[in-house]
Structures are given as C-alpha cells and as structure tokens.
PDB file of C-alpha atoms (C1' of nucleotides) in Angstrom:
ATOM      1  CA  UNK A   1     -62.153 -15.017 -33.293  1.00 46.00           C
ATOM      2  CA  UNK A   2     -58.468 -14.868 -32.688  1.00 52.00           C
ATOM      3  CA  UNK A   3     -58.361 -19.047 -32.561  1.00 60.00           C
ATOM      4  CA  UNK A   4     -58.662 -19.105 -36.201  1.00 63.00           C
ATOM      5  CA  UNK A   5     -55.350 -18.128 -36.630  1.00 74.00           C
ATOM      6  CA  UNK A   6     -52.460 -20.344 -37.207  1.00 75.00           C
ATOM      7  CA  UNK A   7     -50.575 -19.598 -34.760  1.00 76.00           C
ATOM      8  CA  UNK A   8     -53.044 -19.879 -32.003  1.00 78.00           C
ATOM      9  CA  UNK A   9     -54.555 -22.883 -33.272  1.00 82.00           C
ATOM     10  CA  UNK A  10     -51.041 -24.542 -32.970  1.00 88.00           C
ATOM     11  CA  UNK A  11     -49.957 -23.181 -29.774  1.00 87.00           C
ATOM     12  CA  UNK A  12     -52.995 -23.999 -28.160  1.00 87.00           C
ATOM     13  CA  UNK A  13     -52.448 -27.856 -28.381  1.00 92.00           C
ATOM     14  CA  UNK A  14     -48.712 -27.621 -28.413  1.00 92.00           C
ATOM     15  CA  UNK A  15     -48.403 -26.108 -25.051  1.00 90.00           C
ATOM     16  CA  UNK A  16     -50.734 -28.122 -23.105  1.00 94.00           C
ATOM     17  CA  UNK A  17     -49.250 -29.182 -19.936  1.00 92.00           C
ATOM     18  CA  UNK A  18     -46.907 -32.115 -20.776  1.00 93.00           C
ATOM     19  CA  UNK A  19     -46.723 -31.782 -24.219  1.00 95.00           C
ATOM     20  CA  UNK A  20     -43.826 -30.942 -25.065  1.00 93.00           C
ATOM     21  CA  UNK A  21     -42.251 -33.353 -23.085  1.00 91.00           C
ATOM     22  CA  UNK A  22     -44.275 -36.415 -24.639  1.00 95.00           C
ATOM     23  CA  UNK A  23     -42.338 -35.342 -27.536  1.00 95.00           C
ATOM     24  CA  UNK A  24     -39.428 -35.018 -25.917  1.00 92.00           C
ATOM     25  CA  UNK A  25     -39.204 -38.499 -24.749  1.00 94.00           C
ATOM     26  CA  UNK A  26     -40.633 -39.895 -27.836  1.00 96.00           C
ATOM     27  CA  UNK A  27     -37.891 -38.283 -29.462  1.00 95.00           C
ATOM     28  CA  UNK A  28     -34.740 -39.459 -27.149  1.00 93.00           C
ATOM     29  CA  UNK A  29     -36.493 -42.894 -27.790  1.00 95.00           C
ATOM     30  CA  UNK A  30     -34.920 -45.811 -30.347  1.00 97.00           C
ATOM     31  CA  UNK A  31     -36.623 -44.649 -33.658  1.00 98.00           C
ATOM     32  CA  UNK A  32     -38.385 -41.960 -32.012  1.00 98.00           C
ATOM     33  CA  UNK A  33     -40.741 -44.726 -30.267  1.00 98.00           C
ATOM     34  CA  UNK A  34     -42.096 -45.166 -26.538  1.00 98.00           C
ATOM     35  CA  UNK A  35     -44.709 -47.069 -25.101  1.00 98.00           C
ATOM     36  CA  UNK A  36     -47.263 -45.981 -23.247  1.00 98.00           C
ATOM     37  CA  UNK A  37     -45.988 -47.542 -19.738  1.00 97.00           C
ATOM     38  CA  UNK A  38     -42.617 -46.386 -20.415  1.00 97.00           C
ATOM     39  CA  UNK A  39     -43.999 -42.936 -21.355  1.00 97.00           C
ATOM     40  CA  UNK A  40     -46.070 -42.675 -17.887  1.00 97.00           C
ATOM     41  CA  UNK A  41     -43.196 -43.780 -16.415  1.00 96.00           C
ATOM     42  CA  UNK A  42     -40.565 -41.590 -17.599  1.00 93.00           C
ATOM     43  CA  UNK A  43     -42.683 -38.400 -17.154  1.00 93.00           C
ATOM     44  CA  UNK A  44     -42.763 -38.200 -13.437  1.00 91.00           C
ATOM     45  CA  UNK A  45     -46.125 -37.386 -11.850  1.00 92.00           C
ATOM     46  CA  UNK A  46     -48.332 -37.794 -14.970  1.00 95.00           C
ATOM     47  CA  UNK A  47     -51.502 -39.609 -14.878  1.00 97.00           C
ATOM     48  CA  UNK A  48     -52.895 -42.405 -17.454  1.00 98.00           C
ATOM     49  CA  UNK A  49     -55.784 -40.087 -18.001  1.00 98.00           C
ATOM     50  CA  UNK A  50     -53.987 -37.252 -19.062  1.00 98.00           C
ATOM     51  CA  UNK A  51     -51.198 -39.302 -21.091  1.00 98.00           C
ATOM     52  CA  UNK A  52     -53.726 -40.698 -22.839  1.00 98.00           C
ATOM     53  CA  UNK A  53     -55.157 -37.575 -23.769  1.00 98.00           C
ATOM     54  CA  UNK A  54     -52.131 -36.071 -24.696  1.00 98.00           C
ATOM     55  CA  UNK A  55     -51.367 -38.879 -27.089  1.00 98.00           C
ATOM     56  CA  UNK A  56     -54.381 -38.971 -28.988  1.00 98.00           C
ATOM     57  CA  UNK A  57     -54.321 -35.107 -29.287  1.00 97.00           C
ATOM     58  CA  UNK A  58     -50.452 -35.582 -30.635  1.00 98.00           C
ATOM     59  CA  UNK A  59     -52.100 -38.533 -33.169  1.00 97.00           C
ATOM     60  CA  UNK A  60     -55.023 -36.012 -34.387  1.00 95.00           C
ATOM     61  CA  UNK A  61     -52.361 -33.479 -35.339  1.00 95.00           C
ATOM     62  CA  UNK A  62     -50.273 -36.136 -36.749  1.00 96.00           C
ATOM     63  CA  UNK A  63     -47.149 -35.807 -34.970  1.00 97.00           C
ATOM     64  CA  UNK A  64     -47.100 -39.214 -33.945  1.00 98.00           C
ATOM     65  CA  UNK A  65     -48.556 -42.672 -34.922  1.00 98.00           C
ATOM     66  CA  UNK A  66     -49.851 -45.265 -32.691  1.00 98.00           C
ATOM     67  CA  UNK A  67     -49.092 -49.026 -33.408  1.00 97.00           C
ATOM     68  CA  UNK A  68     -50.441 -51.902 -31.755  1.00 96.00           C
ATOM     69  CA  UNK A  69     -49.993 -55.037 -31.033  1.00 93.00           C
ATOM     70  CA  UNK A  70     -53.381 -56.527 -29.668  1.00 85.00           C
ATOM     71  CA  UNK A  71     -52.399 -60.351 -30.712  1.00 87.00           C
ATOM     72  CA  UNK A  72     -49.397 -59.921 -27.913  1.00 83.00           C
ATOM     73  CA  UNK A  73     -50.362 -60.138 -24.566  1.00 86.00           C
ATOM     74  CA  UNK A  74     -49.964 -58.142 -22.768  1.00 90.00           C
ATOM     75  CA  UNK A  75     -51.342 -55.824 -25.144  1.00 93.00           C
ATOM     76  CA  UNK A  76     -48.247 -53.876 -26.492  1.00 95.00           C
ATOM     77  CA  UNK A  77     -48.636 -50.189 -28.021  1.00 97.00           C
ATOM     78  CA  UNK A  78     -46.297 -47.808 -29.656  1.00 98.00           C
ATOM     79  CA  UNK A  79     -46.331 -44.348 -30.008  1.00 98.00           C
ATOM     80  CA  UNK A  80     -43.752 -43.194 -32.709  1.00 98.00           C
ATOM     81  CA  UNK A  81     -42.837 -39.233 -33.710  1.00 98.00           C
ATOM     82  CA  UNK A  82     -43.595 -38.703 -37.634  1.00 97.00           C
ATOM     83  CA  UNK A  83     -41.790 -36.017 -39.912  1.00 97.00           C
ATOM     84  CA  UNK A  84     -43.483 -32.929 -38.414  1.00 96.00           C
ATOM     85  CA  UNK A  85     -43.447 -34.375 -35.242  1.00 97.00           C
ATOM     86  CA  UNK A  86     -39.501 -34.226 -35.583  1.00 97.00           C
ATOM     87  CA  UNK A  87     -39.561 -30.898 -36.941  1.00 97.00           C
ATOM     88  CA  UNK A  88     -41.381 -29.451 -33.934  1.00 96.00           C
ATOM     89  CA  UNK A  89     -38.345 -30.652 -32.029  1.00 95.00           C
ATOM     90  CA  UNK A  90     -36.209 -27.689 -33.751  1.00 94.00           C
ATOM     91  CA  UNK A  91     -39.224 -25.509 -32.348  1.00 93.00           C
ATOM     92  CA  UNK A  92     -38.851 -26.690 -29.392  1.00 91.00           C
ATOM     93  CA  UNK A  93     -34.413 -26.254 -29.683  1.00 90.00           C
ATOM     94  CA  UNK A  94     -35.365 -22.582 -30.589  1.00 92.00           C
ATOM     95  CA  UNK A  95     -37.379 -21.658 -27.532  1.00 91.00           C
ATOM     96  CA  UNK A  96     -34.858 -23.924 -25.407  1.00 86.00           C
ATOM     97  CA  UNK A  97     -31.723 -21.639 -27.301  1.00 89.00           C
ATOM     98  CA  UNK A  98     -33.886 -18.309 -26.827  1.00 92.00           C
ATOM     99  CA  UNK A  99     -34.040 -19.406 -22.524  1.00 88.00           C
ATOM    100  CA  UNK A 100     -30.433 -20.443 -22.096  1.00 83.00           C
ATOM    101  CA  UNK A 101     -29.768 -17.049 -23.631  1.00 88.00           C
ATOM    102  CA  UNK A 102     -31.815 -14.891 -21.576  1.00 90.00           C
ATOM    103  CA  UNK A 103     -32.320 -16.588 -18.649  1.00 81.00           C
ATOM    104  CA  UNK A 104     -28.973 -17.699 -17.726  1.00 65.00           C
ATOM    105  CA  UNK A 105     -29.843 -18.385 -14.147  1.00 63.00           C
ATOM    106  CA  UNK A 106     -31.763 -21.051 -15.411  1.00 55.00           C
ATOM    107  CA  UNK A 107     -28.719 -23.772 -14.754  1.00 55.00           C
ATOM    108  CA  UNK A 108     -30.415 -27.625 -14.900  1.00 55.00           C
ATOM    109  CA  UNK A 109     -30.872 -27.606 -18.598  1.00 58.00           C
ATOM    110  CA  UNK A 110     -27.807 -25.563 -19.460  1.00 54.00           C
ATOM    111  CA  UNK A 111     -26.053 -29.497 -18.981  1.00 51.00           C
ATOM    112  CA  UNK A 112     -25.804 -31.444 -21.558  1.00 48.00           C
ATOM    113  CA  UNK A 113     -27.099 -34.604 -19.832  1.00 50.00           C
ATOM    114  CA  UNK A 114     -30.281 -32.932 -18.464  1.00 57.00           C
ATOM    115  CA  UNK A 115     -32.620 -35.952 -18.386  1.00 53.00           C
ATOM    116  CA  UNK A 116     -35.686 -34.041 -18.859  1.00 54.00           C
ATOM    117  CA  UNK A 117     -35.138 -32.116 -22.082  1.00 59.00           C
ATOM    118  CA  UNK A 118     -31.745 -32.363 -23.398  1.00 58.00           C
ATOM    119  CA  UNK A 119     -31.585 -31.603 -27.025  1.00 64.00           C
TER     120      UNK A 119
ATOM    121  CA  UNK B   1     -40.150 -31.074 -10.636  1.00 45.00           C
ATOM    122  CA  UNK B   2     -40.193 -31.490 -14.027  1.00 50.00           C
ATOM    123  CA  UNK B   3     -40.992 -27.411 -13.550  1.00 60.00           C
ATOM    124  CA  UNK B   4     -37.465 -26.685 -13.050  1.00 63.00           C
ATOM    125  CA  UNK B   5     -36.721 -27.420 -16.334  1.00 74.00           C
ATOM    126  CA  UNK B   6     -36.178 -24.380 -18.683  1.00 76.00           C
ATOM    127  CA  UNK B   7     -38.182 -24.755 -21.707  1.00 77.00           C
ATOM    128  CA  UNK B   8     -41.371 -25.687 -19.393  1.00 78.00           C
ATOM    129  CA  UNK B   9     -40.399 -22.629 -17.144  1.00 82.00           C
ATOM    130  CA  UNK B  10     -40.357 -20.505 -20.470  1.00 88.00           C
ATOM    131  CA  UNK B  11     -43.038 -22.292 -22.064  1.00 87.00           C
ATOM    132  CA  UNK B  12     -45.179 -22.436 -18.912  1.00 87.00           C
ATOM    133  CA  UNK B  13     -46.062 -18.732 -19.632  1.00 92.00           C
ATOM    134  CA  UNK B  14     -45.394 -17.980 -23.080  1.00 92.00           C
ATOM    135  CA  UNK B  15     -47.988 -19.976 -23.772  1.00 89.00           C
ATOM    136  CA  UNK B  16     -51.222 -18.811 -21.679  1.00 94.00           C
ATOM    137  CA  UNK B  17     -53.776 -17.011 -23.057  1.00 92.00           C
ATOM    138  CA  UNK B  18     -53.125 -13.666 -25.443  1.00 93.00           C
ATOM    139  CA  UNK B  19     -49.635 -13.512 -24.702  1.00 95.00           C
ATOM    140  CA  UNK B  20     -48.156 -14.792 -28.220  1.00 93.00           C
ATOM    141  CA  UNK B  21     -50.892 -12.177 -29.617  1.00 91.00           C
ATOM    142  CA  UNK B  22     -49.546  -9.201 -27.072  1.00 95.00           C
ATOM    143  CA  UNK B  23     -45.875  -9.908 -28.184  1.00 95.00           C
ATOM    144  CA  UNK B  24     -46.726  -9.475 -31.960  1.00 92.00           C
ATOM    145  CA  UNK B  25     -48.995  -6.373 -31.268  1.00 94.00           C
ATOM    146  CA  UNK B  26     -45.831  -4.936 -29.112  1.00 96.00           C
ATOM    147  CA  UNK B  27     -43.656  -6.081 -32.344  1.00 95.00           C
ATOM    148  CA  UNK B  28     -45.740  -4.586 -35.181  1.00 92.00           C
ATOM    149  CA  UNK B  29     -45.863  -0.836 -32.797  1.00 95.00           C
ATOM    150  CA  UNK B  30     -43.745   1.760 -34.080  1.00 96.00           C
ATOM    151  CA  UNK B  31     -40.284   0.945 -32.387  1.00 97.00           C
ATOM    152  CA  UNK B  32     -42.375  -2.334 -31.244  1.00 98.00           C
ATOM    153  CA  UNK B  33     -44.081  -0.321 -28.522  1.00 98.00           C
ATOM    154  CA  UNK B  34     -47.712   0.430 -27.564  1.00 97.00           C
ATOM    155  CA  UNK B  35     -50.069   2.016 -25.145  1.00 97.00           C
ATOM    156  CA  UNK B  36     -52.572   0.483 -23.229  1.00 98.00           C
ATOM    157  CA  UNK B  37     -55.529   1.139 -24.418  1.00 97.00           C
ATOM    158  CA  UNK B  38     -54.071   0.466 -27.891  1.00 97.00           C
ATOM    159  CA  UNK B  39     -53.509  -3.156 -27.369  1.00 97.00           C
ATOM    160  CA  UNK B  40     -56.727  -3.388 -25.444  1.00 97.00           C
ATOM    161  CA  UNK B  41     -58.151  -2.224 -28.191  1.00 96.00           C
ATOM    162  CA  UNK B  42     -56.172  -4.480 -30.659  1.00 93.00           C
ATOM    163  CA  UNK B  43     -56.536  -7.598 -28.995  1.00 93.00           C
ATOM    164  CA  UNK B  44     -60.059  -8.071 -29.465  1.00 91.00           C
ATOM    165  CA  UNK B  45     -62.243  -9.686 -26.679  1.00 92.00           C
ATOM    166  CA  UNK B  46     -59.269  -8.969 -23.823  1.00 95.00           C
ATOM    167  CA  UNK B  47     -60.182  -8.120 -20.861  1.00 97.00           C
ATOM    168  CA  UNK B  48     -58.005  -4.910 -18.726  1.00 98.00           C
ATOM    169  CA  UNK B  49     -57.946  -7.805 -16.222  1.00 98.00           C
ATOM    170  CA  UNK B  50     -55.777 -10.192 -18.221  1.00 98.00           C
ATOM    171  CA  UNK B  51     -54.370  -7.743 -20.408  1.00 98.00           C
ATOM    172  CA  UNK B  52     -52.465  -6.063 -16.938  1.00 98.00           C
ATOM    173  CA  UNK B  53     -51.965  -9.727 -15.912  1.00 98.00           C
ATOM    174  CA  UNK B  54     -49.762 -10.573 -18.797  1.00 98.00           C
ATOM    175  CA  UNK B  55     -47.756  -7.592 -19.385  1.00 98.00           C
ATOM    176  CA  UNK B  56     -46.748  -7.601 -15.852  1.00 98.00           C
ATOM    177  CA  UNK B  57     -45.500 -11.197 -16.606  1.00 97.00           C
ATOM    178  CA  UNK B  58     -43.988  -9.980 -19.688  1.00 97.00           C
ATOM    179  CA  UNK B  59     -42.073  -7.354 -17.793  1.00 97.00           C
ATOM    180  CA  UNK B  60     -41.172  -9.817 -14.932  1.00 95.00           C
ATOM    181  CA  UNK B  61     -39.592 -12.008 -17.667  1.00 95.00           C
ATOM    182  CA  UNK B  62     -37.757  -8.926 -19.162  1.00 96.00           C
ATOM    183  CA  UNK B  63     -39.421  -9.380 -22.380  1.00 97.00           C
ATOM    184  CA  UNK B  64     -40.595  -5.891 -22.087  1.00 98.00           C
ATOM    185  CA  UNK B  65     -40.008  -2.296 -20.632  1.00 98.00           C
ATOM    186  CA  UNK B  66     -42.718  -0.210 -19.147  1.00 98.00           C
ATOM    187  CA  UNK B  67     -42.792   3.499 -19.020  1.00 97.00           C
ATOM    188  CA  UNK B  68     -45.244   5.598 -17.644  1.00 96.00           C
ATOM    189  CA  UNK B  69     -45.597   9.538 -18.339  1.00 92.00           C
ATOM    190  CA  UNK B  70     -47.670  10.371 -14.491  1.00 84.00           C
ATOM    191  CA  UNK B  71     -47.140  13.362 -14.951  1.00 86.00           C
ATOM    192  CA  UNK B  72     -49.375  13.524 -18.219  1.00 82.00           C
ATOM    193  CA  UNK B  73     -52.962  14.080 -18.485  1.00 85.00           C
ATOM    194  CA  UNK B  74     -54.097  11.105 -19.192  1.00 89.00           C
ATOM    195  CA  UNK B  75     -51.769   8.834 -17.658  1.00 93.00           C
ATOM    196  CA  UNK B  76     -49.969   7.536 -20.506  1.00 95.00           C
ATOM    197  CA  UNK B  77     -47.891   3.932 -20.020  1.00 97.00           C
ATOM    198  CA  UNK B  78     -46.421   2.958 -23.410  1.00 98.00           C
ATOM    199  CA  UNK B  79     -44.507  -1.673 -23.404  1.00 98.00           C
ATOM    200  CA  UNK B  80     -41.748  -1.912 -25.066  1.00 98.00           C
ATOM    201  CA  UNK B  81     -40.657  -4.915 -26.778  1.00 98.00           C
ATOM    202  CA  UNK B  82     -36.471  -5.722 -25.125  1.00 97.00           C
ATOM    203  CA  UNK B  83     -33.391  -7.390 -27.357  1.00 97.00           C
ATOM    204  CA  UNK B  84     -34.844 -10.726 -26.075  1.00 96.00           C
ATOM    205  CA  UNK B  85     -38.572 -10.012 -26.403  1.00 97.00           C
ATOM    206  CA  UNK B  86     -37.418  -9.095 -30.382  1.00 97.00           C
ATOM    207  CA  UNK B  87     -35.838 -12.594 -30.125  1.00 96.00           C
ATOM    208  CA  UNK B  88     -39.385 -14.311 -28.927  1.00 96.00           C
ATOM    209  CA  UNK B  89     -40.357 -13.010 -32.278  1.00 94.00           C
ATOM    210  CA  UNK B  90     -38.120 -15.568 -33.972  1.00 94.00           C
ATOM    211  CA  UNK B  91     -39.465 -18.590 -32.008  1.00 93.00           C
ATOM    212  CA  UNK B  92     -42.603 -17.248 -33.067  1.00 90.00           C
ATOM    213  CA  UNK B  93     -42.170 -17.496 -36.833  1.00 90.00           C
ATOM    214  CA  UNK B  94     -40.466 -21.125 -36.470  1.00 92.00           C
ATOM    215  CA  UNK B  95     -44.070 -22.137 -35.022  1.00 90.00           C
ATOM    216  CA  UNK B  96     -45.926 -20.818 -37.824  1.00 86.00           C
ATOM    217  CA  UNK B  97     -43.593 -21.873 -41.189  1.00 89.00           C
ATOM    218  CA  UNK B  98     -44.033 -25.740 -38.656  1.00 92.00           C
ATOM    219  CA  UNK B  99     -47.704 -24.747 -39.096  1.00 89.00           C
ATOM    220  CA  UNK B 100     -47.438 -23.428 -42.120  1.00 83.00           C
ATOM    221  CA  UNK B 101     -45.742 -26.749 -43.642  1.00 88.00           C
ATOM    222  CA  UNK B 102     -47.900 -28.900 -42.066  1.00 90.00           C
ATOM    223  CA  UNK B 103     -51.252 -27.491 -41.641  1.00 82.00           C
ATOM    224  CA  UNK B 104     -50.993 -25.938 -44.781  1.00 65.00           C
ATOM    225  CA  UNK B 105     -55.044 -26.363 -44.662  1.00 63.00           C
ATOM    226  CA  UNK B 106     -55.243 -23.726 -42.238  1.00 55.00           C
ATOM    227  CA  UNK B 107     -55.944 -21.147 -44.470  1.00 55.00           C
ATOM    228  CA  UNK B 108     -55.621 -17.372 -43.287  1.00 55.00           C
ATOM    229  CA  UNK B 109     -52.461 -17.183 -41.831  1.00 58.00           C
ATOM    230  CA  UNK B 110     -51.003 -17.914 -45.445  1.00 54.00           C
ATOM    231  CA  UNK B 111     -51.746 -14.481 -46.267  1.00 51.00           C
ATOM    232  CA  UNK B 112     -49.313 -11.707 -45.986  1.00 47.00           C
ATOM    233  CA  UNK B 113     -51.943  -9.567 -44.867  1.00 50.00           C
ATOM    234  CA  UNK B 114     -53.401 -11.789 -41.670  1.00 56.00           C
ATOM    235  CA  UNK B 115     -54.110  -8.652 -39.475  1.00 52.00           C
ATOM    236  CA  UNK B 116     -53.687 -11.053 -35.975  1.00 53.00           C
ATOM    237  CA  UNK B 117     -50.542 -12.534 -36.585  1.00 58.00           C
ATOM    238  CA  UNK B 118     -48.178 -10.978 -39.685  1.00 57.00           C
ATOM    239  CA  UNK B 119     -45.046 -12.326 -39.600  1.00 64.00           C
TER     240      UNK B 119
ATOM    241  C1'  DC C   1     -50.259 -53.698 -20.537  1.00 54.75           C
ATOM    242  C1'  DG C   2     -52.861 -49.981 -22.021  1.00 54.75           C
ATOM    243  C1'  DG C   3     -55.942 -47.697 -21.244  1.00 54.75           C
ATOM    244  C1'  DT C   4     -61.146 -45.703 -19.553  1.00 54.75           C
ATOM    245  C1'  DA C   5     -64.485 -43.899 -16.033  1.00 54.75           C
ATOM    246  C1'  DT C   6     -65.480 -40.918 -12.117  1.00 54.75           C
ATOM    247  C1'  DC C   7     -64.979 -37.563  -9.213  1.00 54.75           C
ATOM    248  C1'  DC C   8     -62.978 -33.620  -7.357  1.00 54.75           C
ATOM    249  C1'  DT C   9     -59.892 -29.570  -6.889  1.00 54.75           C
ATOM    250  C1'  DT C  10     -57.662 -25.866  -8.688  1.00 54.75           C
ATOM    251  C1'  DT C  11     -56.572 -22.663 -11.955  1.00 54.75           C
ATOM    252  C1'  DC C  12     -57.702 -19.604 -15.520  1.00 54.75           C
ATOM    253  C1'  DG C  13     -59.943 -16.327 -17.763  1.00 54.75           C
ATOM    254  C1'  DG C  14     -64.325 -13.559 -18.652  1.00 54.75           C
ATOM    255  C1'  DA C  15     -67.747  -9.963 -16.938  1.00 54.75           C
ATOM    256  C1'  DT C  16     -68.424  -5.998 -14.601  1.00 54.75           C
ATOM    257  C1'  DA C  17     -67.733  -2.095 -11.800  1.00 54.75           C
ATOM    258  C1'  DC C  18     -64.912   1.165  -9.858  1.00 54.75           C
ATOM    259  C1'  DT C  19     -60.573   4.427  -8.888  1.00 54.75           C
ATOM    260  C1'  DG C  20     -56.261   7.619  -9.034  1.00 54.75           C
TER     261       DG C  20
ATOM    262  C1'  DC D   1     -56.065   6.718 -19.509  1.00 54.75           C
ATOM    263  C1'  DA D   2     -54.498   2.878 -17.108  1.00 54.75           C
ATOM    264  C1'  DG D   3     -55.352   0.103 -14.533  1.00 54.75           C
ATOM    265  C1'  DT D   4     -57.450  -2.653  -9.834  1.00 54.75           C
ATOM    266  C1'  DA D   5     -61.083  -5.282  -7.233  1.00 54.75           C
ATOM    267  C1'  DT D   6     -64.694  -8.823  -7.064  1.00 54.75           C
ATOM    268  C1'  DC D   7     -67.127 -12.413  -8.395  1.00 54.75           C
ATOM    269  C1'  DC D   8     -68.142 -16.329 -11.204  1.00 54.75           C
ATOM    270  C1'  DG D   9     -68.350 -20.162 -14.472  1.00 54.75           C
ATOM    271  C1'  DA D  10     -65.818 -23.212 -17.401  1.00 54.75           C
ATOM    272  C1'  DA D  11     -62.197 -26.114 -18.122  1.00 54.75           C
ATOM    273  C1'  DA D  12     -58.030 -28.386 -17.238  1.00 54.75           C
ATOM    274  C1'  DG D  13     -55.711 -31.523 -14.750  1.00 54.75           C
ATOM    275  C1'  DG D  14     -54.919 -34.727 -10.620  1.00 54.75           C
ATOM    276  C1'  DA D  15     -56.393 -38.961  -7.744  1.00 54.75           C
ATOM    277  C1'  DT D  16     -58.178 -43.195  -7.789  1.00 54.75           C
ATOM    278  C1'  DA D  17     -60.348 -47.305  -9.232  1.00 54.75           C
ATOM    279  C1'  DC D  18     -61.461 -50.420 -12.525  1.00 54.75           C
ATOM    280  C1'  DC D  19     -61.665 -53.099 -17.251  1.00 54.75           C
ATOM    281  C1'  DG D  20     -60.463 -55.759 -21.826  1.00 54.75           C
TER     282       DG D  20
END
DNA sequence: CGGTATCCTTTCGGATACTG
DNA sequence: CAGTATCCGAAAGGATACCG
C-alpha cells in the first residue's frame, strides 16, 4: 500500500480542497489566529460543514490549535497556526515560486497584494 | 473563484491521485524517463485508465515530454521528466523533510532505501 | 457564534474488456 | 505495447436547516 508512505500520507490531507488556504488565512491573521466566522467568511463559497472538517483535520495533524472561549457569549473560538503549521507555509512559497516560474500566464498571484494567497 | 489563484490551479492537480508517485518514478528513470508499461508496472495497483489520465495532464502542464516510436513493433511511448517537472522534484522533497520533521513517527520513508518515494 | 445533522450531487478512481 | 471505452461504487464536497 502506497499510503504508507510519507509523502502520500501528507499530501493526502494537505491538498484537500481548501486546505491550503485555511492556512493561508490563518497565517495572514494577527498571531497566525482566525476565528471560525471570520474563516468562513474570508474563504468565499465554503461551507460550515466542510470548514469544520478541515479544521479538525488541520488540529489532528497539529498544525493548528483550537482555543475557546465557552464562558463568552457568544461562544468565541480560535484557531491558531503552530510551528509546523508555519513551516508548511514555506511548502506552500515553494510550489507558489515553482508556478510563477513556469506558468507565467498565471497573472493574479504574480501581485503582490493578491488577497487570496499572497506570501 | 478562488480557482484562479495559482497555487490552487497548480495544486488542484498535483495533488490527485498517483501523480506525486508518477513524477518520482519519471525522476528515478534513466535520464528521468520511462515507458508505459514500466510505470504501470511500478506504480502498483494503477489502473491504464488513470495512469493515461495523468500523464496526459502531466504533459498538458509541460511537466513532461512524450515520445512515441509508431513505427516500432511494439509501439513504444517513453515520458520524460522537463526543466520544470525536475523542479516539481524540489517541492517534493520540501514536503517530505516538513514530514519528515514533524511526523518523524512515520517510519519508512526515513529510510534511504524507501522503494516508493527515494528522495 | 460556532458549529452539527441530513441529504443530495458530482467527481474520482477502480474493474474489466477490448483495439490499433 | 500502449492505450481507449464502459460501467460502477465510493467518497468528497455543496446546500440547507437546525442546535447549544
């Protein structure tokens, strides 16, 4: 079985479909922290049911941490990027280097102030 | 769209199924090429189906070369890894020392001698 | 606010058989 | 050898509604 390999294992949660850009926000958030409202609202066209998977997937590999606040109300929860979460962002500056160099074409997130994944 | 966005473009189909696995089979080929029926054959549990599916995708996304000898008996098609395919590589071993660092639990891709994925 | 529960559609990939 | 053509089941993700 090929899904015992590193690798594979990693890629296969990694590249889920928003994924990446859950960590993307988290990480152009104060101390690498977002909310979960302010995460579904900032990733256009996601769905609570799917954030919410996505997060606990991210907390099971330990590239975030969820806080909360269940005294507050309303209930307030915070999703913050850990140390490997943070390194998976220079991952994710490789593959974005390796696309602006071979896919030119590709113009949006050649700008600096691309608000969907500017790193 | 949040599709429009480079690194999900790219990422969108790096990541399906096999196609990490078909790049490093491509890179470990003498002059990073390989038949057909060699990576089928390599990839265990691939079907001719998805194998063709991919390596058309890879080809569309210039990541490798096909050549086909029609003229031989058998038909003989050999993929090519391109400049920026050999690049992918790179991206590739930036996920595994993350996963390596971090999931240092996972075992079998530690080794030098993981047949699936040697880096 | 921060989710969960359902349901439903679509997409993906596996199995198998067949062809130039 | 190097694929293509069909068919099918599983799984992922979207839509929507509701709850503590």
């Amino acid at each position: 079985m090929d899904d015992a390999c590193t690798i594979n294992l990693t890629v296969r949660y990694l590249t889920k479909k928003w994924m990446l850009l859950i960590i993307l926000e988290l990480y152009k958030g104060d101390d690498h922290t977002r909310r979960f409202s302010d995460l579904r609202d900032s990733l256009d066209g996601i769905t609570p049911k799917v954030l919410s998977e996505r997060l606990k997937e991210l907390e099971d590999e330990g590239i975030l941490t969820r806080k909360v606040d269940a005294t507050a109300f309303p209930i307030k929860a915070e999703y913050t990027l850990t140390a490997s979460g943070l390194e998976i962002v220079e991952v994710i500056r490789g593959i974005k280097r390796w696309a602006l160099k071979w896919k030119i074409e590709n113009i949006p997130c050649g700008k600096q102030d691309c608000g969907v994944c500017v790193l």
